[in-house]
Coordinates of C-alpha atoms and ligand atoms in Angstrom, one line a residue:
X24 CA -84.1 119.2 187.6
X25 CA -86.8 117.7 189.8
X26 CA -85.8 117.6 193.4
X27 CA -86.9 114.4 195.2
X28 CA -87.6 113.8 198.9
X29 CA -88.8 110.8 200.9
X30 CA -91.6 113.0 202.3
X31 CA -93.2 116.2 201.3
X32 CA -95.6 117.9 203.6
X33 CA -98.1 120.4 202.2
X34 CA -99.0 122.8 205.0
X35 CA -96.9 124.0 207.9
X36 CA -99.4 124.2 210.8
X37 CA -99.5 122.0 213.9
X38 CA -100.4 119.0 211.7
X39 CA -97.7 119.6 209.0
X40 CA -94.5 120.8 210.7
X41 CA -94.4 118.1 213.4
X42 CA -94.9 115.5 210.6
X43 CA -92.0 116.9 208.7
X44 CA -89.8 117.0 211.8
X45 CA -90.7 113.5 212.9
X46 CA -90.0 112.2 209.3
X47 CA -86.5 113.9 209.5
X48 CA -86.0 112.3 213.0
X49 CA -86.4 109.0 211.2
X50 CA -83.6 109.9 208.9
X51 CA -86.0 110.6 205.9
X52 CA -85.4 113.6 203.7
X53 CA -88.3 116.0 204.1
X54 CA -89.7 119.3 202.9
X55 CA -92.5 121.3 204.4
X56 CA -94.3 123.7 202.1
X57 CA -96.4 126.4 203.7
X58 CA -98.4 129.2 202.2
X59 CA -99.4 131.2 205.3
X60 CA -99.4 135.0 204.8
X61 CA -99.9 137.5 207.5
X62 CA -101.9 140.8 207.1
X63 CA -98.7 142.7 206.4
X64 CA -97.7 140.2 203.7
X65 CA -95.0 138.6 205.7
X66 CA -94.8 134.8 205.9
X67 CA -94.4 132.5 208.8
X68 CA -94.8 128.8 209.7
X69 CA -97.2 127.6 212.3
X70 CA -100.5 127.8 210.4
X71 CA -103.7 129.0 212.0
X72 CA -102.7 127.8 215.5
X73 CA -99.6 129.9 215.9
X74 CA -100.4 132.9 213.7
X75 CA -104.2 133.5 214.1
X76 CA -105.7 130.9 216.5
X77 CA -104.6 129.1 219.7
X78 CA -101.6 131.3 220.5
X79 CA -102.8 134.9 219.9
X80 CA -106.2 134.1 221.4
X81 CA -104.6 132.7 224.5
X82 CA -102.3 135.7 224.8
X83 CA -105.3 138.0 224.7
X84 CA -107.3 135.8 227.0
X85 CA -104.5 136.0 229.6
X86 CA -104.1 139.7 229.3
X87 CA -107.8 140.4 229.5
X88 CA -108.3 138.1 232.4
X89 CA -105.6 140.0 234.3
X90 CA -107.6 143.2 233.6
X91 CA -110.7 141.6 235.0
X92 CA -108.8 140.4 238.1
X93 CA -107.2 143.8 238.7
X94 CA -110.6 145.4 238.3
X95 CA -112.8 142.9 240.2
X96 CA -110.7 140.6 242.4
X97 CA -107.6 142.5 243.6
X98 CA -109.5 144.4 246.2
X99 CA -110.5 141.1 247.9
X100 CA -106.8 140.3 248.2
X101 CA -106.3 143.7 249.9
X102 CA -104.6 145.2 246.8
X103 CA -105.9 148.6 245.7
X104 CA -104.7 149.5 242.3
X105 CA -107.0 152.5 241.6
X106 CA -108.4 152.9 238.2
X107 CA -107.4 150.0 235.9
X108 CA -106.4 151.4 232.5
X109 CA -106.0 149.2 229.4
X110 CA -103.2 150.0 226.9
X111 CA -104.5 147.9 224.0
X112 CA -101.6 148.8 221.8
X113 CA -99.2 147.3 224.3
X114 CA -101.4 144.3 224.8
X115 CA -101.4 143.7 221.0
X116 CA -97.7 144.2 220.9
X117 CA -97.1 141.6 223.6
X118 CA -99.3 139.2 221.7
X119 CA -97.6 139.8 218.4
X120 CA -94.2 139.3 220.1
X121 CA -95.3 135.9 221.4
X122 CA -96.5 134.9 217.9
X123 CA -93.3 136.1 216.3
X124 CA -91.1 134.1 218.8
X125 CA -93.1 130.9 218.4
X126 CA -93.4 131.0 214.6
X127 CA -89.7 131.9 214.4
X128 CA -89.0 128.9 216.6
X129 CA -90.7 126.6 214.2
X130 CA -88.5 127.9 211.4
X131 CA -85.5 127.2 213.5
X132 CA -86.7 123.7 214.4
X133 CA -87.3 122.8 210.7
X134 CA -83.7 124.0 209.9
X135 CA -82.2 122.2 212.9
X136 CA -83.9 119.0 211.9
X137 CA -82.7 119.5 208.3
X138 CA -86.2 119.8 206.9
X139 CA -86.4 122.1 203.8
X140 CA -88.9 124.7 205.0
X141 CA -90.4 126.1 201.7
X142 CA -92.6 129.1 201.9
X143 CA -95.1 129.3 199.1
X144 CA -97.9 127.2 197.6
X145 CA -97.9 123.4 197.2
X146 CA -100.0 121.6 194.6
X147 CA -100.3 117.8 194.4
X148 CA -99.8 116.4 190.9
X149 CA -100.2 112.8 189.7
X150 CA -97.6 110.2 190.9
X151 CA -96.7 112.1 194.0
X152 CA -95.1 115.0 192.2
X153 CA -95.6 118.3 193.9
X154 CA -95.5 121.7 192.2
X155 CA -94.1 124.3 194.6
X156 CA -94.7 127.9 193.7
X157 CA -92.3 130.2 195.6
X158 CA -93.2 133.7 196.9
X159 CA -91.9 135.3 193.7
X160 CA -94.3 133.1 191.7
X161 CA -91.7 130.8 190.3
X162 CA -92.9 127.1 190.0
X163 CA -90.6 124.2 190.9
X164 CA -91.2 120.6 190.3
X165 CA -90.6 118.3 193.3
X166 CA -91.3 114.6 193.8
X167 CA -91.7 112.5 196.9
X168 CA -92.3 108.8 197.8
X169 CA -94.9 110.0 200.4
X170 CA -96.9 113.2 200.4
X171 CA -98.7 114.4 203.6
X172 CA -101.5 116.9 203.1
X173 CA -101.9 119.2 206.1
X174 CA -103.7 122.2 204.6
X175 CA -105.9 123.0 207.6
X176 CA -109.2 124.9 207.7
X177 CA -110.7 128.3 207.1
X178 CA -113.6 130.2 208.7
X179 CA -117.1 129.5 207.4
X180 CA -118.6 132.7 205.9
X181 CA -122.3 133.4 206.4
X182 CA -123.8 134.6 203.1
X183 CA -126.2 136.9 205.0
X184 CA -123.3 138.5 207.0
X185 CA -120.3 138.4 204.6
X186 CA -116.8 139.3 206.0
X187 CA -115.7 142.9 205.1
X188 CA -112.6 142.9 207.2
X189 CA -113.8 146.1 208.9
X190 CA -117.1 145.8 210.7
X191 CA -117.7 142.1 210.0
X192 CA -114.7 140.0 210.8
X193 CA -113.6 136.5 211.5
X194 CA -111.7 135.4 214.6
X195 CA -108.3 136.5 213.2
X196 CA -109.7 139.9 212.4
X197 CA -111.1 140.3 215.9
X198 CA -107.7 139.4 217.4
X199 CA -106.3 142.5 215.6
X200 CA -108.8 145.1 216.8
X201 CA -107.0 148.3 217.6
X202 CA -109.7 149.6 219.8
X203 CA -112.3 148.0 222.1
X204 CA -115.7 148.1 220.3
X205 CA -118.3 149.7 222.6
X206 CA -120.9 147.2 221.3
X207 CA -119.7 143.9 219.9
X208 CA -121.9 141.2 218.3
X209 CA -120.7 137.6 218.1
X210 CA -122.4 135.1 215.8
X211 CA -122.0 131.6 217.2
X212 CA -121.7 130.6 220.8
X213 CA -119.1 127.9 220.1
X214 CA -115.5 127.8 221.3
X215 CA -114.3 130.8 219.5
X216 CA -117.4 132.9 220.3
X217 CA -117.0 132.2 224.0
X218 CA -113.3 132.8 224.1
X219 CA -113.2 135.9 222.0
X220 CA -116.4 137.2 223.4
X221 CA -114.8 136.9 226.8
X222 CA -111.7 138.8 225.7
X223 CA -113.6 141.8 224.5
X224 CA -116.1 141.7 227.3
X225 CA -113.3 141.8 229.9
X226 CA -111.8 144.7 228.0
X227 CA -115.0 146.7 228.3
X228 CA -117.2 145.9 225.3
X229 CA -120.9 145.2 225.7
X230 CA -121.0 141.7 224.1
X231 CA -124.1 140.0 222.6
X232 CA -123.7 136.5 221.3
X233 CA -126.3 135.2 218.9
X234 CA -126.5 131.4 218.7
X235 CA -128.7 129.6 216.2
X236 CA -129.2 126.5 218.4
X237 CA -131.7 126.4 221.3
X238 CA -129.2 124.6 223.5
X239 CA -126.0 126.0 224.9
X240 CA -122.7 124.1 224.4
X241 CA -124.4 120.9 223.3
X242 CA -121.0 119.1 222.9
X243 CA -120.2 119.5 226.6
X244 CA -121.6 117.5 229.5
X245 CA -125.0 119.0 230.4
X246 CA -124.1 119.9 234.0
X247 CA -121.0 121.8 232.8
X248 CA -122.9 123.6 230.1
X249 CA -125.5 124.7 232.7
X250 CA -122.8 126.0 235.0
X251 CA -121.0 127.7 232.2
X252 CA -124.1 129.5 231.0
X253 CA -124.7 130.8 234.6
X254 CA -121.1 132.0 234.9
X255 CA -121.0 133.7 231.6
X256 CA -124.3 135.5 232.3
X257 CA -122.8 136.8 235.6
X258 CA -119.9 138.1 233.6
X259 CA -122.2 140.1 231.4
X260 CA -122.1 138.0 228.2
X261 CA -125.5 138.4 226.7
X262 CA -126.0 135.0 225.1
X263 CA -129.2 134.7 223.0
X264 CA -130.1 131.2 222.0
X265 CA -132.3 130.2 219.1
X266 CA -131.2 133.4 217.2
X267 CA -131.1 133.0 213.5
X268 CA -129.4 135.9 211.8
X269 CA -130.9 136.8 208.4
X270 CA -129.1 140.0 207.4
X271 CA -126.5 142.6 208.3
X272 CA -126.9 146.3 207.3
X273 CA -123.6 148.1 207.5
X274 CA -123.8 151.8 208.2
X275 CA -121.1 154.6 208.7
X276 CA -120.7 154.0 212.4
X277 CA -121.8 150.4 212.9
X278 CA -124.1 147.7 211.7
X279 CA -127.6 146.3 212.3
X280 CA -128.0 142.6 212.6
X281 CA -131.5 141.2 211.9
X282 CA -132.4 137.9 213.4
X283 CA -135.4 135.8 214.4
X284 CA -135.8 134.0 217.7
X285 CA -138.7 132.4 219.5
X286 CA -140.2 135.9 220.1
X287 CA -140.1 136.8 216.4
X288 CA -138.2 139.4 214.3
X289 CA -135.4 141.1 216.3
X290 CA -132.5 143.5 215.5
X291 CA -129.3 144.3 217.2
X292 CA -127.1 147.4 216.7
X293 CA -123.4 146.8 217.1
X294 CA -120.1 148.5 216.2
X295 CA -118.6 145.3 215.0
X296 CA -119.4 141.7 214.7
X297 CA -117.3 138.5 214.8
X298 CA -118.7 135.7 212.7
X299 CA -117.5 132.4 214.3
X300 CA -120.0 129.7 213.1
X301 CA -117.4 127.0 212.6
X302 CA -114.5 126.3 210.2
X303 CA -114.4 124.3 207.0
X304 CA -111.5 122.2 205.5
X305 CA -109.2 124.2 203.2
X306 CA -108.2 122.4 200.0
X307 CA -108.4 125.3 197.5
X308 CA -105.8 125.0 194.8
X309 CA -104.4 121.8 196.3
X310 CA -105.0 119.3 193.5
X311 CA -103.6 119.6 190.1
X312 CA -105.2 118.1 187.0
X313 CA -105.5 114.3 187.1
X314 CA -105.4 114.1 190.9
X315 CA -108.7 112.6 192.2
X316 CA -108.5 113.1 195.9
X317 CA -111.8 111.8 197.5
X318 CA -113.6 114.4 199.6
X319 CA -116.7 113.9 201.7
X320 CA -119.9 116.0 201.4
X321 CA -118.5 118.7 203.7
X322 CA -115.2 118.9 201.9
X323 CA -113.0 116.9 204.3
X324 CA -110.4 114.7 202.6
X325 CA -111.4 111.1 203.1
X326 CA -109.0 109.1 205.2
X327 CA -108.9 105.8 207.1
X328 CA -108.1 105.6 210.8
X329 CA -104.4 105.9 209.9
X330 CA -104.9 109.0 207.8
X331 CA -104.4 107.2 204.5
X332 CA -106.2 108.7 201.5
X333 CA -107.4 106.6 198.6
X334 CA -104.3 107.7 196.7
X335 CA -101.2 105.5 197.0
X336 CA -98.7 107.0 199.6
X337 CA -100.7 110.2 200.0
X338 CA -101.8 110.9 203.5
X339 CA -103.9 113.7 205.0
X340 CA -103.9 115.0 208.6
X341 CA -105.3 117.8 210.8
X342 CA -108.2 120.1 210.2
X343 CA -108.6 119.0 206.6
X344 CA -109.8 115.6 207.7
X345 CA -112.6 114.3 209.9
X346 CA -112.5 114.6 213.7
X347 CA -112.2 117.6 216.0
X348 CA -110.5 120.7 214.7
X349 CA -107.9 120.9 217.5
X350 CA -104.2 121.6 217.3
X351 CA -103.2 118.6 219.5
X352 CA -105.3 116.2 217.4
X353 CA -103.6 117.6 214.3
X354 CA -100.2 117.1 215.7
X355 CA -100.8 113.6 216.9
X356 CA -102.0 112.7 213.4
X357 CA -99.0 114.3 211.7
X358 CA -96.6 112.5 213.9
X359 CA -98.4 109.1 213.6
X360 CA -98.2 109.3 209.8
X361 CA -94.5 110.1 209.8
X362 CA -94.0 107.1 212.2
X363 CA -96.0 104.9 209.9
X364 CA -94.1 106.0 206.8
X365 CA -90.9 105.1 208.7
X366 CA -92.3 101.6 209.2
X367 CA -93.3 101.9 212.9
X368 CA -96.5 100.9 214.5
X369 CA -98.5 104.0 215.4
X370 CA -102.0 105.1 216.1
X371 CA -104.0 108.0 217.5
X372 CA -106.4 107.2 220.4
X373 CA -109.4 109.2 219.2
X374 CA -111.3 108.3 222.3
X375 CA -109.2 110.3 224.6
X376 CA -108.6 113.7 222.9
X377 CA -109.2 116.4 225.4
X378 CA -111.2 119.6 224.7
X379 CA -110.5 122.8 226.5
X380 CA -112.4 126.1 226.3
X381 CA -110.1 128.9 227.7
X382 CA -112.8 131.0 229.3
X383 CA -112.9 131.9 233.0
X384 CA -113.7 129.5 234.5
X385 CA -112.0 127.2 232.1
X386 CA -113.9 124.3 230.7
X387 CA -112.2 121.0 229.9
X388 CA -113.3 117.4 229.2
X389 CA -112.2 114.1 227.9
X390 CA -114.1 111.0 227.0
X391 CA -117.9 110.7 227.0
X392 CA -120.6 112.9 228.3
X393 CA -123.5 111.9 230.5
X394 CA -125.8 112.2 227.5
X395 CA -123.6 110.0 225.3
X396 CA -123.4 107.3 228.0
X397 CA -127.1 107.4 228.6
X398 CA -127.8 107.2 224.9
X399 CA -125.6 104.2 224.4
X400 CA -127.1 102.4 227.4
X401 CA -123.9 102.2 229.5
X402 CA -124.6 102.1 233.2
X403 CA -122.4 104.6 234.9
X404 CA -121.8 106.2 238.3
X405 CA -121.1 109.9 238.9
X406 CA -118.7 111.6 241.2
X407 CA -119.1 115.4 241.3
X408 CA -117.2 117.7 243.6
X409 CA -117.1 121.5 243.7
X410 CA -114.0 123.6 243.8
X411 CA -115.6 125.6 246.6
X412 CA -114.1 123.8 249.6
X413 CA -110.6 123.4 247.9
X414 CA -107.9 125.4 249.7
X415 CA -105.9 126.3 246.6
X416 CA -109.0 127.4 244.7
X417 CA -110.0 129.6 247.6
X418 CA -106.5 131.1 247.9
X419 CA -106.7 131.9 244.2
X420 CA -110.1 133.5 244.7
X421 CA -111.3 131.1 241.9
X422 CA -113.5 128.6 243.6
X423 CA -116.4 128.5 241.1
X424 CA -117.1 125.2 239.3
X425 CA -116.7 121.5 239.8
X426 CA -115.1 118.3 238.6
X427 CA -117.4 115.5 237.4
X428 CA -116.2 112.0 236.8
X429 CA -118.2 109.4 235.1
X430 CA -117.1 105.8 235.6
X431 CA -118.5 102.4 234.5
X432 CA -120.8 101.0 237.1
X433 CA -119.6 97.5 236.7
X434 CA -115.9 97.8 235.8
X435 CA -115.1 101.1 237.5
X436 CA -113.3 102.3 234.4
X437 CA -113.3 106.0 234.0
X438 CA -115.4 106.9 230.9
X439 CA -115.4 110.7 231.0
X440 CA -114.0 113.6 233.0
X441 CA -115.7 117.0 232.9
X442 CA -114.3 120.1 234.6
X443 CA -115.4 123.6 234.9
X444 CA -113.2 125.7 237.1
X445 CA -109.7 127.2 237.6
X446 CA -107.0 125.7 235.4
X447 CA -109.3 123.1 234.0
X448 CA -107.2 122.9 230.9
X449 CA -104.2 121.9 232.9
X450 CA -106.1 119.6 235.3
X451 CA -107.6 117.6 232.4
X452 CA -104.1 116.2 231.6
X453 CA -104.2 113.9 234.6
X454 CA -107.6 112.6 233.4
X455 CA -106.3 112.1 229.9
X456 CA -103.4 110.0 231.2
X457 CA -105.6 108.0 233.4
X458 CA -108.0 107.2 230.6
X459 CA -105.1 106.5 228.2
X460 CA -104.1 103.7 230.6
X461 CA -107.8 102.7 231.1
X462 CA -107.6 103.6 234.8
X463 CA -110.4 102.9 237.2
X464 CA -111.9 105.5 239.5
X465 CA -110.2 103.4 242.3
X466 CA -106.8 104.0 240.6
X467 CA -107.3 107.7 240.8
X468 CA -108.6 107.3 244.4
X469 CA -105.4 105.5 245.4
X470 CA -103.1 108.1 243.7
X471 CA -101.6 110.6 246.1
X472 CA -102.3 114.2 245.3
X473 CA -100.3 117.1 246.7
X474 CA -102.0 119.4 249.1
X475 CA -103.1 122.1 248.6
X476 CA -103.6 121.8 244.9
X477 CA -106.5 122.1 242.5
X478 CA -105.9 118.5 241.5
X479 CA -107.2 117.4 244.9
X480 CA -110.7 118.1 243.5
X481 CA -110.1 115.5 240.8
X482 CA -109.1 113.1 243.5
X483 CA -112.2 113.9 245.6
X484 CA -114.4 113.4 242.5
X485 CA -112.9 110.0 242.0
X486 CA -113.7 109.2 245.7
X487 CA -117.2 110.6 245.2
X488 CA -117.9 108.0 242.5
X489 CA -118.1 105.5 245.4
X490 CA -119.6 107.9 248.0
X491 CA -116.2 108.2 249.7
X492 CA -115.4 112.0 249.3
X493 CA -114.0 113.5 252.4
X494 CA -114.2 117.2 251.8
X495 CA -117.6 117.2 250.0
X496 CA -121.0 115.8 250.7
X497 CA -121.5 112.5 248.9
X498 CA -124.8 112.5 247.1
Ligands
FAD15 P1 -103.6 125.0 210.0 O1 -103.1 125.4 211.3 O2 -104.8 125.7 209.4 O3 -102.4 125.0 209.0 C1 -102.5 124.7 207.7 C2 -101.4 125.4 206.9 O4 -101.4 125.0 205.6 C3 -101.6 126.9 206.8 O5 -100.4 127.6 207.2 C4 -102.0 127.2 205.4 O6 -101.6 128.5 204.9 C5 -101.2 126.1 204.7 N1 -101.7 125.7 203.4 C6 -103.0 125.5 203.0 N2 -103.0 125.1 201.7 C7 -101.7 125.1 201.3 C8 -101.1 124.7 200.1 N3 -101.8 124.3 199.0 N4 -99.7 124.8 200.0 C9 -99.0 125.2 201.0 N5 -99.5 125.5 202.2 C10 -100.9 125.5 202.3 N6 -107.1 124.4 218.8 C11 -106.6 124.0 219.9 O7 -106.3 122.8 220.1 N7 -106.5 124.8 221.0 C12 -106.9 126.1 221.0 O8 -106.7 126.8 222.0 C13 -107.3 126.6 219.7 N8 -107.6 127.9 219.6 C14 -108.0 128.4 218.4 C15 -108.4 129.7 218.3 C16 -108.8 130.3 217.1 C17 -109.2 131.7 217.1 C18 -108.9 129.4 216.0 C19 -109.3 130.0 214.7 C20 -108.5 128.1 216.1 C21 -108.1 127.6 217.3 N9 -107.8 126.2 217.4 C22 -107.4 125.7 218.6 C23 -107.8 125.3 216.3 C24 -106.4 125.1 215.7 O9 -105.9 126.3 215.3 C25 -106.5 124.1 214.5 O10 -107.1 122.9 214.9 C26 -105.1 123.8 214.0 O11 -104.4 125.0 213.6 C27 -105.2 122.8 212.8 O12 -103.9 122.6 212.4 P2 -103.6 122.2 210.8 O13 -102.1 122.1 210.7 O14 -104.4 121.1 210.5 O15 -104.1 123.4 210.0
NAD16 P1 -117.8 125.8 216.8 O1 -118.3 124.7 216.0 O2 -117.2 125.5 218.1 O3 -119.1 126.8 217.1 C1 -119.8 127.4 216.1 C2 -121.2 127.8 216.8 O4 -121.9 128.6 215.8 C3 -122.0 126.6 217.1 O5 -122.6 126.7 218.4 C4 -123.1 126.6 216.1 O6 -124.4 126.1 216.5 C5 -123.2 128.1 215.8 N1 -123.8 128.5 214.5 C6 -123.6 127.9 213.3 N2 -124.2 128.6 212.4 C7 -124.8 129.6 212.9 C8 -125.6 130.7 212.5 N3 -125.9 130.8 211.2 N4 -126.0 131.7 213.4 C9 -125.7 131.5 214.7 N5 -124.9 130.5 215.2 C10 -124.5 129.6 214.3 O7 -116.9 126.7 215.8 P2 -116.0 127.9 216.1 O8 -116.2 128.5 217.5 O9 -116.1 128.8 214.9 O10 -114.5 127.3 216.2 C11 -114.0 126.6 215.0 C12 -113.1 125.5 215.4 O11 -111.9 126.0 216.0 C13 -113.8 124.5 216.3 O12 -113.8 123.2 215.7 C14 -112.9 124.5 217.5 O13 -112.6 123.2 218.0 C15 -111.6 125.2 217.1 N6 -111.2 126.0 218.2 C16 -110.8 125.4 219.3 C17 -110.4 126.1 220.4 C18 -109.9 125.5 221.7 O14 -109.6 124.3 221.6 N7 -109.9 126.1 222.8 C19 -110.5 127.5 220.4 C20 -111.0 128.1 219.3 C21 -111.3 127.4 218.2

């Protein structure tokens, strides 16, 4: 017999599982089908984010940053630890434990909310039927009034440097290294390249990053990108811009990457290479015969601003649709759709989705960059204040970087906040909240900030938009 639900979600990552849970919170019957499989064949909910992305990468970033601090910063605090030794097996074990706890937590949440968590493959059939194939290969017919597609994304492969899972790996493969490569190549100086390049650099690898574009971090505010490039260079990340990789020759002990840059033909010998040149939407095996789901040229499922596809009562959310490939964007979309299905008014404010790069210093921003404002002819004022004079940053021995606030010259509304510095990923939350409520720079100026905190730099930057900063020179 065909089991029927109010809502079936295909995909159990940060877009899918919150959608199923929210649907259940509305009293709707819901199932969440997820096909994630780990290297050892085990299955777990949570998608890329929990199993292979946000969470394991942040665990390794945290551990490797502690290694760096013990090595380079503890002495300044008067702490002598002698030779710092890395136990990579323990580091990986800790990371795996965090992933296990969090993915297990999702399974519990699904159960507690009475969502049917179904591990296996989901295929959309006409009239909102879904074929669910369980891990034993048995197919089951399900039906739902509403179907939410949340099938996520997968790494883009370069034809000239195909993944072999050994020497040429994607981000997930590089999070599983069992030894620190002496020489590591990274193709792509995007978010993954910088985060994972930082992890292995701090653990002792010689890291060379090959980036095809001539500009560094073009999506970030120019001033932040410039400062970031300076800081990464200081840390020993060798970032080569305008480098177009044409081939990889794998040998017994390593590989040679051939690339061209402004100087001509070049080659780079490395032990391993991480290819992180972006991700593409994943929809393989999703649509059964007779299901004509519209996709754009890049393979994203076409949706409107409420994540409705062209098919009746079929929705799509997260990495498989347009917009930034970020876990929090995915979750907001999933929850919005579940609310809409339940008849509530809901939307995602795409103008204030924060971006964070978890390097050291961290980089975070929300809203528009200086380039974007200039291009659209908006007149704006800038308040930029360094972390240097901030007491908390000094106490942390982490005083590099700055906060930069861009506000409308006429209305004073905050249009963009760009941070490079300690805990930027946490600090940006205040800016997101301010912008969600269309705060002015003056609103932030009049908000009391505890002392001594890093957030005082945000406050000073707001003051600086009007030349009123106290602890920094107003330019
Ligand atoms: P996914 O997480 O990819 O989940 C989709 C799920 O659907 C998967 O489990 C997949 O197996 C399943 N699936 C696919 N097809 C089917 C099918 N037919 N039937 C059943 N199941 C199916 N984002 C951040 O915001 N912050 C970060 O710090 C961050 N760090 C990252 C680090 C790395 C190394 C990577 C790779 C990504 C990172 N991201 C980060 C991006 C983030 O992981 C994604 O934006 C997020 O996971 C997207 O969620 P999703 O639910 O749309 O897709
Ligand atoms: P990305 O788009 O951030 O960066 C890819 C980089 O590779 C770009 O700089 C691009 O110019 C470069 N590139 C493309 N083709 C190339 C080539 N042939 N040779 C050399 N360089 C090339 O993509 P990513 O770093 O792979 O990350 C994928 C997605 O995952 C991103 O959308 C990102 O938002 C998400 N992610 C987010 C976080 C976070 O929020 N902290 C962390 C990791 C990943």
